[in-house]
Amino acid sequence: MSSPILRLPLELLEKIVLELHGDPASPPAAVLPLLLTSKYFYRSLGFQYNNHLYASLFRLSFDSSAPVRRLGYLNAPGLCSQLRSDYSAINCIRRGDIHADNVPQTFWTCFSMLLENDGKNRCQLDAAGLPDFVDSFIRERLYEHSVDGWPAENDINSLALWLLWLTITDDRLSAQTPAQRAQMTRLILPFVLMPVRYPAYLAPHTHYTLPLPSNLPQPPHSFLTLHGPYPQYRNGFSRVMPLYHVKSIELGIPLASVAAKLIYFSHREVFPVGVPPHLPRTRAHALQLGLHSVGPTQEDVQELNDHKVATFVPKSKWEWWDDIKDYNSLGSEARSKLAPSARWDDDWNRLADCNSLFTPLSLKRMHYTPGLLSGLWQGRMLYPDDGLYGNVMQIPQIPPNFNEQSVGLTAAPVFIRLREYHCMDVYPNEPVHSGGIQNAWFPSSARFHEVTHGLAITCQERSSTYNEYVVGGPDLHDESRCRGCEYRGTSEMIFREDDVRYLAAADDALAEEDSEDAENDDDDSNDDSSNPDVDMASGDGDELVITRKCDGILDIVLLGETDHRHGQAWHHYKFFGRIREWDGLVALVRVPAHPASASLGVWIFTGYVVGGQNFVGNWRTTTHPGELVTVEGAFAMSKRE
């Protein structure tokens, strides 16, 4: 006679398994003994037989709001597949073998988990020992495949640096010895200081319009240096990832230099900047002493120490929604946008979309969230000595004593208060056309005129109107006047993974049709619906479909300046810039605010907003505009208000 438990409905058996799971932060170890109890249990509850059960286990143990936002759907087989992948990575980390064969795949999985983290994923990885695992990997293996002594920029090194940054905390930094911090900064320094070897952008900043046309009269080329081609075109620098049972997710290898800069500045900020005792205490004190010229006070230097330029990724608790007022009354879309992982949507989108410099995007996602740069930013920029840095550029091998002192590295503060202006898709408005990077992608003839709640940019007697974007203010998008919404008949934009392939096939079919004799126009054999190459149906159920609302934004322009009190300490500047739509790359030009300070020079800052809170990239001067390779330096900023 069979046991009564075998006659229980499957739904109750699944609930028993979920109860046996116990701590969701631990692997479901109790499931295996139950599966071995009988063939019935194995066939009812086994991994390959019960997708629904293991999808429920995934939702209990891991975060899922981010993949829903980014991929458009999550099915049970996809969640089951990801459950196995995530636990495989966790087991690899727990074993602690940094030389294991599956470390590269483990790093990819961990990186994806942290970009999807709402609290559960990071808790799982921290408990498994990921921070120590990655720290050990970098200290022991970062230079394993070095070229001329320089560490390689491959996926495993890049991912290791990103994983270190994504898990770094004040407590971990404070627990390190000075020797350990010095070792880490020395190891990562090449990624920070050598943009000629380690690119800072997904595509060279010399291009504003991307992707590049495939029929260019002259293909893009780089200047050959002793350190390799510059600038580097990272076309196809990506890996195909089996995320959530979707077969064709291609993720770009993240830029090692960006993570390295954040790690470097975070390590250097452990020790505060010394406050010179000879400086006046405050600005008022300086004026009492008759000091009216630009220069810092003790209060200004202390302000540098009070705010981090490399803001750590905040930890989220397991049930992150508990602190959100009226969370249960919100819709699913509003809830998802409030999730901690939403801060990484732009970063994930650019890795998913910006891998080919010649292929148009089919899944058009946002790569910059409007309003991110509005407000006050504080940062630091690194200056290498021109002569010492030039010596490094003259030999391909890494110098035996390559460190901060060998390149004469110094640092200076940066303060910027920025405003965003958006060109909206309203007739007859058009964005100003593009120019070179030396002018932040604006034509050299562009002139800016700020008015109440707006901006007019004139260029060669043509004027373009931009509206000021205020975070939390009124929506600038008017569906009734938006040309895009009018053309579609709706504000909802739907993008399918295979749109580009279908459109290309349709274009080919139309070209063939145009070449036919007019007398064959009514021949049924030419009907596109019978041509399998132009079939619009996916058929496999795995095609990605992304839906998002039209925002009507054609172009985003930035204007700003140094606040007066910061200018009194660190010089007065004005800024203007633009955002590259293709990947969200930001270009800012800094010019002295007063003609008498022209000797301070014109500087170009180019970089990405990372995690919604850090602006990271490289600066360069316009002193030698004809030089293809010139002195560059790293910068990092964080948002103050």
XYZ file of C-alpha atoms in Angstrom:
641
model
C 0.000 0.000 0.000
C 1.387 3.398 -0.971
C 2.025 6.054 1.645
C -0.789 8.609 2.135
C 1.700 11.391 1.486
C 1.983 10.206 -2.103
C -1.697 11.017 -2.577
C -1.235 14.656 -1.627
C -1.965 17.174 -4.381
C 1.113 18.494 -6.148
C 0.354 22.005 -4.897
C 0.680 20.835 -1.285
C 3.915 18.990 -2.049
C 5.351 22.171 -3.507
C 4.373 24.096 -0.370
C 6.115 21.444 1.732
C 9.287 21.911 -0.307
C 9.112 25.681 0.105
C 8.694 25.259 3.859
C 11.587 22.798 4.008
C 13.725 25.341 2.187
C 13.773 27.330 5.413
C 16.349 30.099 5.155
C 16.018 31.643 1.665
C 19.590 32.918 1.974
C 20.846 29.318 1.861
C 20.683 26.740 -0.962
C 17.611 24.436 -0.846
C 19.595 21.543 0.657
C 16.499 19.826 2.062
C 15.058 19.252 -1.409
C 17.558 16.577 -2.491
C 16.750 14.041 0.304
C 13.072 14.426 -0.505
C 13.697 13.738 -4.193
C 15.557 10.537 -3.283
C 12.635 9.266 -1.201
C 10.667 7.881 -4.153
C 10.364 7.961 -7.915
C 7.061 9.760 -7.506
C 8.680 12.619 -5.629
C 11.514 12.737 -8.125
C 9.136 12.939 -11.111
C 6.862 15.422 -9.368
C 9.448 17.687 -7.811
C 12.641 17.097 -9.833
C 14.336 20.058 -11.449
C 13.646 18.960 -15.009
C 9.997 18.154 -14.268
C 8.714 21.038 -12.152
C 9.693 24.458 -13.469
C 7.031 26.140 -11.361
C 8.529 24.943 -8.068
C 12.071 26.068 -8.834
C 10.847 29.375 -10.215
C 9.220 29.922 -6.807
C 12.486 28.987 -5.094
C 14.298 31.519 -7.274
C 11.923 34.313 -6.277
C 12.393 33.417 -2.612
C 16.188 33.492 -2.785
C 17.130 35.967 -5.521
C 16.013 39.347 -6.886
C 13.824 39.454 -9.971
C 12.557 43.013 -10.521
C 15.534 44.052 -12.688
C 15.296 41.283 -15.316
C 11.567 41.968 -15.632
C 12.284 45.634 -16.373
C 15.159 44.907 -18.735
C 14.022 41.775 -20.556
C 10.299 42.350 -20.565
C 9.264 39.001 -19.112
C 10.386 36.081 -16.961
C 9.083 32.578 -17.577
C 9.414 29.572 -15.288
C 12.040 27.711 -17.382
C 14.129 30.886 -17.451
C 13.991 31.275 -13.685
C 14.896 27.599 -13.229
C 17.899 27.955 -15.507
C 19.066 31.085 -13.684
C 18.591 29.391 -10.288
C 21.105 26.723 -11.266
C 23.510 29.296 -12.680
C 23.369 31.508 -9.581
C 23.900 28.623 -7.153
C 26.730 27.271 -9.289
C 28.479 30.646 -8.987
C 27.835 30.770 -5.234
C 29.285 27.283 -4.793
C 32.388 28.248 -6.777
C 32.915 31.282 -4.542
C 32.408 29.206 -1.395
C 35.070 26.740 -2.458
C 37.511 29.646 -2.577
C 39.595 28.328 -5.482
C 40.564 31.416 -7.507
C 42.264 29.125 -10.076
C 39.154 27.025 -10.834
C 38.252 26.569 -14.504
C 34.782 28.046 -14.033
C 35.943 31.332 -12.478
C 35.261 33.346 -15.696
C 31.649 32.138 -15.909
C 31.289 32.619 -12.144
C 32.415 36.229 -12.466
C 29.912 36.872 -15.268
C 27.098 35.427 -13.164
C 28.119 37.399 -10.071
C 28.391 40.607 -12.112
C 24.905 40.081 -13.513
C 23.553 39.313 -10.029
C 24.991 42.525 -8.587
C 23.570 44.654 -11.412
C 20.206 43.023 -10.559
C 20.657 43.363 -6.808
C 17.752 44.612 -4.710
C 19.173 43.168 -1.494
C 18.933 39.401 -1.824
C 21.658 38.890 -4.439
C 24.324 40.847 -2.617
C 23.411 39.177 0.669
C 23.902 35.778 -0.982
C 27.239 36.741 -2.533
C 28.572 38.434 0.600
C 27.689 35.359 2.640
C 29.483 33.151 0.113
C 32.651 35.272 0.481
C 32.730 37.104 -2.855
C 34.537 40.243 -1.575
C 37.492 38.207 -0.239
C 37.468 35.927 -3.295
C 37.735 38.852 -5.724
C 40.299 40.649 -3.594
C 42.498 37.540 -3.650
C 42.038 37.123 -7.397
C 43.184 40.676 -8.125
C 46.214 40.447 -5.848
C 47.318 37.092 -7.283
C 46.049 36.837 -10.862
C 45.462 40.334 -12.301
C 48.820 40.269 -14.139
C 48.582 36.625 -15.176
C 48.227 37.323 -18.923
C 50.212 40.561 -18.997
C 51.562 42.027 -22.240
C 54.941 43.750 -21.953
C 54.331 43.732 -18.228
C 50.977 45.564 -18.499
C 47.880 43.730 -17.189
C 45.534 42.532 -19.929
C 42.074 43.999 -20.414
C 40.138 40.774 -20.805
C 36.777 39.799 -19.451
C 38.060 38.093 -16.293
C 40.218 41.066 -15.240
C 37.541 43.603 -16.056
C 34.862 41.661 -14.194
C 37.147 41.191 -11.180
C 37.651 44.956 -10.916
C 33.934 45.605 -11.231
C 33.069 42.972 -8.631
C 35.564 44.519 -6.235
C 34.004 47.949 -6.706
C 30.437 46.647 -6.384
C 31.193 44.998 -3.023
C 33.592 47.503 -1.458
C 32.594 49.101 1.858
C 34.046 51.540 4.371
C 34.498 48.695 6.857
C 36.480 46.589 4.403
C 38.746 49.502 3.479
C 39.316 50.429 7.115
C 40.202 46.826 7.944
C 43.023 46.762 5.391
C 46.560 47.568 6.392
C 48.330 50.516 4.720
C 50.493 47.984 2.858
C 47.414 46.186 1.497
C 45.862 49.450 0.283
C 49.157 50.490 -1.324
C 49.437 47.120 -3.085
C 45.918 47.398 -4.496
C 46.414 50.927 -5.837
C 49.724 49.904 -7.428
C 48.119 46.883 -9.127
C 45.224 48.829 -10.655
C 47.160 52.017 -11.507
C 47.785 51.102 -15.192
C 44.003 50.924 -15.784
C 43.644 54.371 -14.199
C 46.478 56.218 -15.942
C 46.904 54.591 -19.374
C 43.889 55.316 -21.609
C 46.094 54.565 -24.602
C 45.997 50.919 -23.443
C 42.709 50.745 -21.537
C 39.839 52.612 -23.238
C 37.570 54.767 -21.127
C 34.602 54.641 -23.546
C 32.622 52.003 -25.421
C 33.317 53.927 -28.634
C 35.887 56.698 -29.214
C 34.645 60.072 -28.009
C 35.504 61.535 -31.403
C 32.218 60.087 -32.723
C 28.922 61.682 -31.734
C 26.590 59.842 -34.110
C 26.562 56.060 -33.723
C 26.318 53.396 -34.955
C 28.655 54.184 -37.814
C 27.338 53.660 -41.357
C 28.555 50.433 -42.927
C 29.286 52.212 -46.228
C 31.765 54.754 -44.886
C 34.010 56.069 -47.689
C 36.905 55.545 -45.290
C 36.597 53.125 -42.370
C 37.420 54.462 -38.899
C 41.033 53.995 -38.050
C 43.349 54.395 -35.105
C 46.762 55.920 -34.737
C 49.394 53.257 -34.054
C 51.390 53.906 -30.885
C 54.005 51.893 -29.037
C 51.175 50.783 -26.753
C 48.845 49.720 -29.535
C 46.145 51.420 -31.615
C 44.615 54.631 -30.278
C 41.764 55.285 -30.006
C 40.560 51.729 -29.604
C 37.451 50.526 -31.411
C 35.980 47.812 -29.156
C 33.611 46.448 -31.785
C 32.308 43.032 -30.722
C 34.104 43.124 -27.344
C 31.289 41.093 -25.781
C 30.067 37.663 -24.704
C 26.789 35.828 -25.337
C 25.118 35.115 -22.008
C 22.372 32.517 -21.364
C 20.403 34.775 -19.017
C 16.995 33.545 -17.899
C 16.737 31.023 -20.691
C 17.042 33.774 -23.318
C 19.597 32.424 -25.757
C 20.825 35.575 -27.439
C 21.644 38.105 -24.714
C 24.960 39.635 -25.740
C 26.614 41.665 -22.988
C 29.603 43.880 -23.582
C 32.659 43.370 -21.414
C 32.518 46.292 -18.975
C 35.266 48.891 -19.119
C 38.022 47.958 -16.697
C 39.259 51.542 -16.514
C 35.970 52.834 -15.083
C 35.920 50.372 -12.187
C 39.644 50.897 -11.573
C 39.173 54.670 -11.230
C 36.437 54.201 -8.641
C 38.556 51.698 -6.706
C 41.579 54.005 -6.838
C 39.770 57.092 -5.555
C 38.010 55.096 -2.825
C 41.353 53.801 -1.549
C 42.936 57.239 -1.658
C 40.020 58.767 0.266
C 40.690 56.574 3.298
C 43.125 59.227 4.502
C 41.760 62.791 4.562
C 43.469 65.695 2.860
C 45.682 67.521 5.335
C 44.388 70.932 6.372
C 47.257 73.463 6.211
C 47.253 75.421 9.496
C 48.500 78.625 7.824
C 45.289 79.019 5.783
C 42.553 81.358 7.029
C 39.868 79.477 8.925
C 36.876 80.597 6.837
C 36.109 82.907 3.910
C 35.006 85.599 6.344
C 38.319 85.236 8.143
C 40.167 85.565 4.812
C 38.333 88.807 4.035
C 39.170 90.146 7.499
C 42.823 89.467 6.674
C 42.441 91.380 3.409
C 42.734 88.224 1.244
C 40.374 88.722 -1.698
C 42.102 86.526 -4.287
C 41.114 82.971 -5.160
C 42.434 80.416 -2.710
C 41.175 77.789 -0.253
C 40.477 78.244 3.428
C 40.697 75.574 6.104
C 36.927 75.240 5.844
C 37.195 74.616 2.085
C 39.755 71.853 2.578
C 37.633 70.260 5.291
C 34.696 70.240 2.883
C 36.749 68.064 0.514
C 37.094 65.489 3.276
C 33.434 65.583 4.261
C 32.168 64.225 0.929
C 33.335 61.162 -0.991
C 34.030 61.511 -4.719
C 33.676 57.726 -5.158
C 30.347 56.932 -3.489
C 30.023 53.247 -2.593
C 27.122 51.145 -3.802
C 24.642 51.277 -0.902
C 23.566 48.015 0.659
C 19.877 47.138 0.561
C 18.166 44.956 3.090
C 16.444 41.716 2.059
C 12.944 43.207 2.090
C 13.875 46.591 0.636
C 10.265 47.652 0.101
C 9.477 47.862 3.831
C 10.812 51.421 4.008
C 8.744 52.725 1.088
C 5.559 54.489 2.103
C 2.371 53.216 0.424
C 4.368 50.570 -1.460
C 1.444 48.127 -1.571
C -0.790 50.724 -3.224
C 1.620 51.242 -6.120
C 1.363 49.495 -9.474
C 3.935 46.918 -10.552
C 5.711 49.352 -12.893
C 6.025 52.029 -10.205
C 7.294 49.447 -7.712
C 9.929 48.201 -10.113
C 11.249 51.722 -10.730
C 11.728 52.192 -6.976
C 13.811 49.019 -6.655
C 17.487 49.576 -5.707
C 18.561 47.790 -8.900
C 16.961 50.532 -11.016
C 20.092 52.629 -10.434
C 21.958 50.172 -12.689
C 19.460 50.083 -15.572
C 21.409 52.588 -17.707
C 24.682 50.720 -17.115
C 23.130 47.343 -17.959
C 21.369 48.749 -21.018
C 24.551 50.164 -22.509
C 26.351 46.838 -22.012
C 23.457 45.025 -23.694
C 23.041 47.479 -26.569
C 26.371 49.090 -27.423
C 28.522 46.223 -28.642
C 28.593 46.863 -32.376
C 29.718 50.143 -33.889
C 28.065 49.356 -37.232
C 24.802 47.568 -36.356
C 21.683 49.635 -35.586
C 20.049 48.912 -32.254
C 16.918 46.804 -32.388
C 16.085 46.881 -28.672
C 16.199 50.603 -27.946
C 16.597 51.115 -24.216
C 17.564 54.163 -22.191
C 21.292 54.717 -21.638
C 20.934 57.903 -19.624
C 18.142 58.792 -17.230
C 17.003 62.420 -17.609
C 17.948 64.552 -14.635
C 20.872 62.444 -13.410
C 23.428 65.229 -13.853
C 21.283 68.107 -12.596
C 22.653 69.521 -9.356
C 25.954 69.913 -7.523
C 28.829 67.497 -8.200
C 32.102 67.242 -6.299
C 35.134 65.331 -7.506
C 38.857 65.051 -7.961
C 41.019 64.945 -11.065
C 44.490 63.433 -11.372
C 47.379 65.285 -13.032
C 50.420 63.322 -14.223
C 53.576 65.297 -14.909
C 53.854 65.934 -18.670
C 57.526 64.976 -18.907
C 57.379 61.898 -16.683
C 54.191 60.688 -18.337
C 55.774 61.247 -21.740
C 58.672 58.981 -20.732
C 56.225 56.139 -20.047
C 54.663 56.634 -23.475
C 58.040 56.268 -25.203
C 58.567 52.593 -24.325
C 56.132 49.685 -24.775
C 57.151 47.865 -21.586
C 55.797 48.797 -18.195
C 58.498 50.617 -16.184
C 59.789 48.507 -13.283
C 58.887 51.283 -10.847
C 55.533 52.322 -12.331
C 53.704 54.089 -9.519
C 52.200 57.448 -8.611
C 55.588 58.996 -7.901
C 57.144 57.820 -11.168
C 54.575 59.815 -13.185
C 54.463 62.770 -10.775
C 50.792 62.283 -9.960
C 48.924 65.061 -8.154
C 45.217 65.706 -7.581
C 42.912 68.731 -7.632
C 39.269 69.213 -6.619
C 36.421 69.791 -9.081
C 33.049 71.393 -8.316
C 30.259 71.693 -10.884
C 26.620 72.763 -10.612
C 24.782 71.572 -13.726
C 21.414 72.185 -15.366
C 19.826 69.967 -18.033
C 18.028 71.230 -21.115
C 16.042 68.951 -23.416
C 15.191 69.433 -27.070
C 11.677 68.006 -27.409
C 10.209 66.382 -30.518
C 7.747 69.175 -31.268
C 7.337 70.784 -34.704
C 9.310 72.668 -35.976
C 11.991 72.126 -33.337
C 15.218 70.310 -34.243
C 18.377 69.788 -32.176
C 21.497 71.698 -33.103
C 23.721 69.642 -35.396
C 26.868 68.013 -34.080
C 30.488 69.134 -34.038
C 33.811 67.878 -32.710
C 34.690 66.664 -29.229
C 36.870 69.765 -28.717
C 33.603 71.686 -28.362
C 31.605 68.944 -26.554
C 30.116 67.813 -29.898
C 28.720 71.275 -30.632
C 29.563 73.253 -33.778
C 32.204 75.856 -33.039
C 29.688 78.544 -34.039
C 27.121 77.472 -31.404
C 26.041 80.166 -28.959
C 23.981 79.562 -25.804
C 21.280 81.919 -24.529
C 19.570 80.920 -21.274
C 16.082 82.304 -20.747
C 13.420 81.597 -18.130
C 12.957 77.814 -17.992
C 14.667 77.393 -21.346
C 17.699 77.632 -23.601
C 18.180 78.836 -27.157
C 21.181 77.589 -29.118
C 22.000 79.546 -32.238
C 24.247 78.185 -34.919
C 24.773 79.824 -38.305
C 21.572 81.899 -38.017
C 19.509 78.855 -37.028
C 18.036 78.592 -33.548
C 17.082 75.459 -31.600
C 14.883 75.593 -28.506
C 15.583 73.500 -25.404
C 13.424 73.277 -22.266
C 14.908 73.166 -18.775
C 14.425 69.801 -17.107
C 13.660 69.993 -13.392
C 13.773 66.775 -11.379
C 10.331 66.289 -9.879
C 8.961 69.127 -12.005
C 6.334 69.037 -14.780
C 6.741 66.513 -17.587
C 8.169 68.206 -20.686
C 6.650 65.568 -22.957
C 3.313 66.548 -24.529
C 1.840 63.524 -26.321
C -0.598 65.703 -28.253
C 2.258 67.684 -29.851
C 5.029 65.060 -29.966
C 5.807 64.123 -33.569
C 6.873 60.616 -32.576
C 3.641 59.928 -30.693
C 1.615 61.394 -33.542
C 3.397 59.173 -36.050
C 2.825 56.012 -33.991
C -0.626 57.000 -32.790
C 0.459 56.191 -29.210
C 3.151 57.056 -26.688
C 3.958 53.373 -26.203
C 7.113 52.273 -28.014
C 7.611 48.571 -28.715
C 10.983 47.226 -29.828
C 11.627 43.632 -30.847
C 14.960 41.904 -30.843
C 14.797 40.986 -34.523
C 13.467 44.317 -35.816
C 16.748 45.220 -37.539
C 17.019 41.829 -39.268
C 13.406 41.970 -40.432
C 13.744 45.531 -41.718
C 16.963 44.663 -43.551
C 15.258 41.667 -45.140
C 12.295 43.823 -46.085
C 14.594 46.417 -47.658
C 16.310 43.699 -49.704
C 12.958 42.346 -50.833
C 11.786 45.809 -51.847
C 14.983 46.397 -53.795
C 14.453 43.138 -55.685
C 10.841 44.056 -56.295
C 11.800 47.450 -57.717
C 14.067 45.764 -60.223
C 11.250 43.574 -61.610
C 9.350 44.496 -64.786
C 6.175 46.473 -64.132
C 4.199 43.699 -65.877
C 5.057 41.327 -63.036
C 3.781 43.663 -60.315
C 0.615 41.569 -59.765
C 2.386 38.209 -59.710
C 1.487 36.409 -56.439
C 4.982 34.885 -56.343
C 6.335 38.340 -55.423
C 4.086 38.670 -52.360
C 6.301 39.370 -49.295
C 3.983 37.322 -47.082
C 5.191 34.142 -48.786
C 8.872 35.027 -48.374
C 10.297 33.325 -45.270
C 13.090 35.910 -45.093
C 10.534 38.652 -44.430
C 8.372 36.693 -42.010
C 7.529 38.945 -39.072
C 6.640 36.133 -36.687
C 9.271 34.986 -34.201
C 7.905 31.498 -33.685
C 10.406 30.399 -31.040
C 8.901 32.260 -28.087
C 12.342 33.515 -26.977
C 12.436 36.809 -28.867
C 12.884 39.766 -26.553
C 10.267 42.493 -26.678
C 10.923 45.779 -24.869
C 8.117 48.264 -24.224
C 8.729 51.793 -22.971
C 6.975 55.122 -23.046
C 8.085 57.813 -25.474
C 9.735 60.725 -23.656
C 9.970 62.961 -26.729
C 13.627 63.846 -26.050
C 15.749 64.476 -29.131
C 18.848 65.875 -27.428
C 20.147 66.661 -23.920
C 22.388 69.668 -23.302
C 24.184 70.597 -20.076
C 25.115 74.051 -18.814
C 26.688 74.943 -15.496
C 29.280 76.716 -13.468
C 31.287 76.554 -10.292
C 29.282 77.906 -7.349
C 30.642 81.234 -6.155
C 31.898 79.914 -2.803
C 33.658 76.964 -4.469
C 35.007 79.259 -7.164
C 36.547 81.505 -4.516
C 38.485 78.473 -3.296
C 39.280 76.571 -6.524
C 38.726 79.101 -9.359
C 35.610 80.097 -11.251
C 34.607 78.099 -14.328
C 31.718 77.726 -16.740
C 30.682 74.419 -18.307
C 28.738 73.346 -21.361
C 28.187 69.848 -22.674
C 26.104 67.246 -24.400
C 25.098 63.597 -23.974
C 25.699 61.023 -26.703
C 22.429 59.162 -27.212
C 24.022 55.897 -28.371
C 25.562 55.013 -25.003
C 24.935 57.919 -22.642
C 28.519 59.215 -22.852
C 28.774 62.725 -21.364
C 31.091 65.404 -22.737
C 31.666 68.618 -20.754
C 33.911 71.533 -21.684
C 35.266 73.668 -18.836
C 36.293 77.248 -19.585
C 37.457 80.011 -17.218
C 34.547 82.212 -16.195
C 36.588 85.426 -16.429
C 38.819 86.535 -19.331
C 41.551 87.442 -16.851
C 41.824 83.730 -15.972
C 42.289 82.522 -19.545
C 45.659 81.025 -18.587
C 43.769 78.283 -16.695
C 42.992 76.761 -20.099
C 40.071 74.905 -21.630
C 39.490 71.332 -20.470
C 37.276 68.512 -21.760
C 35.710 66.016 -19.334
C 34.273 62.877 -20.908
C 32.742 59.944 -19.052
C 29.724 57.988 -17.862
C 27.338 58.293 -14.945
C 27.829 54.979 -13.116
C 25.151 53.504 -10.890
C 23.214 56.766 -11.029
C 25.602 58.421 -8.551
C 29.213 58.608 -9.823
C 30.465 60.522 -12.877
C 33.689 58.831 -14.015
C 35.987 59.312 -16.983
C 38.990 61.174 -18.402
C 39.905 64.794 -18.943
C 42.151 66.272 -21.578
C 43.215 69.790 -22.474
C 42.771 71.659 -25.745
C 46.340 72.965 -25.647
C 47.435 70.726 -28.525
C 44.241 70.081 -30.569
C 46.109 68.433 -33.435
C 47.642 65.693 -31.323
C 45.922 62.306 -31.530
C 47.527 61.098 -28.319
C 47.992 63.684 -25.596
C 48.189 63.858 -21.829
C 44.988 62.652 -20.212
C 44.016 62.161 -16.614
C 41.328 60.400 -14.639
C 38.509 62.045 -12.729
C 35.669 60.864 -10.507
C 32.763 62.853 -9.107
C 29.735 62.149 -6.977
C 26.473 64.011 -6.635
C 26.104 66.217 -3.577
C 22.608 67.598 -4.084
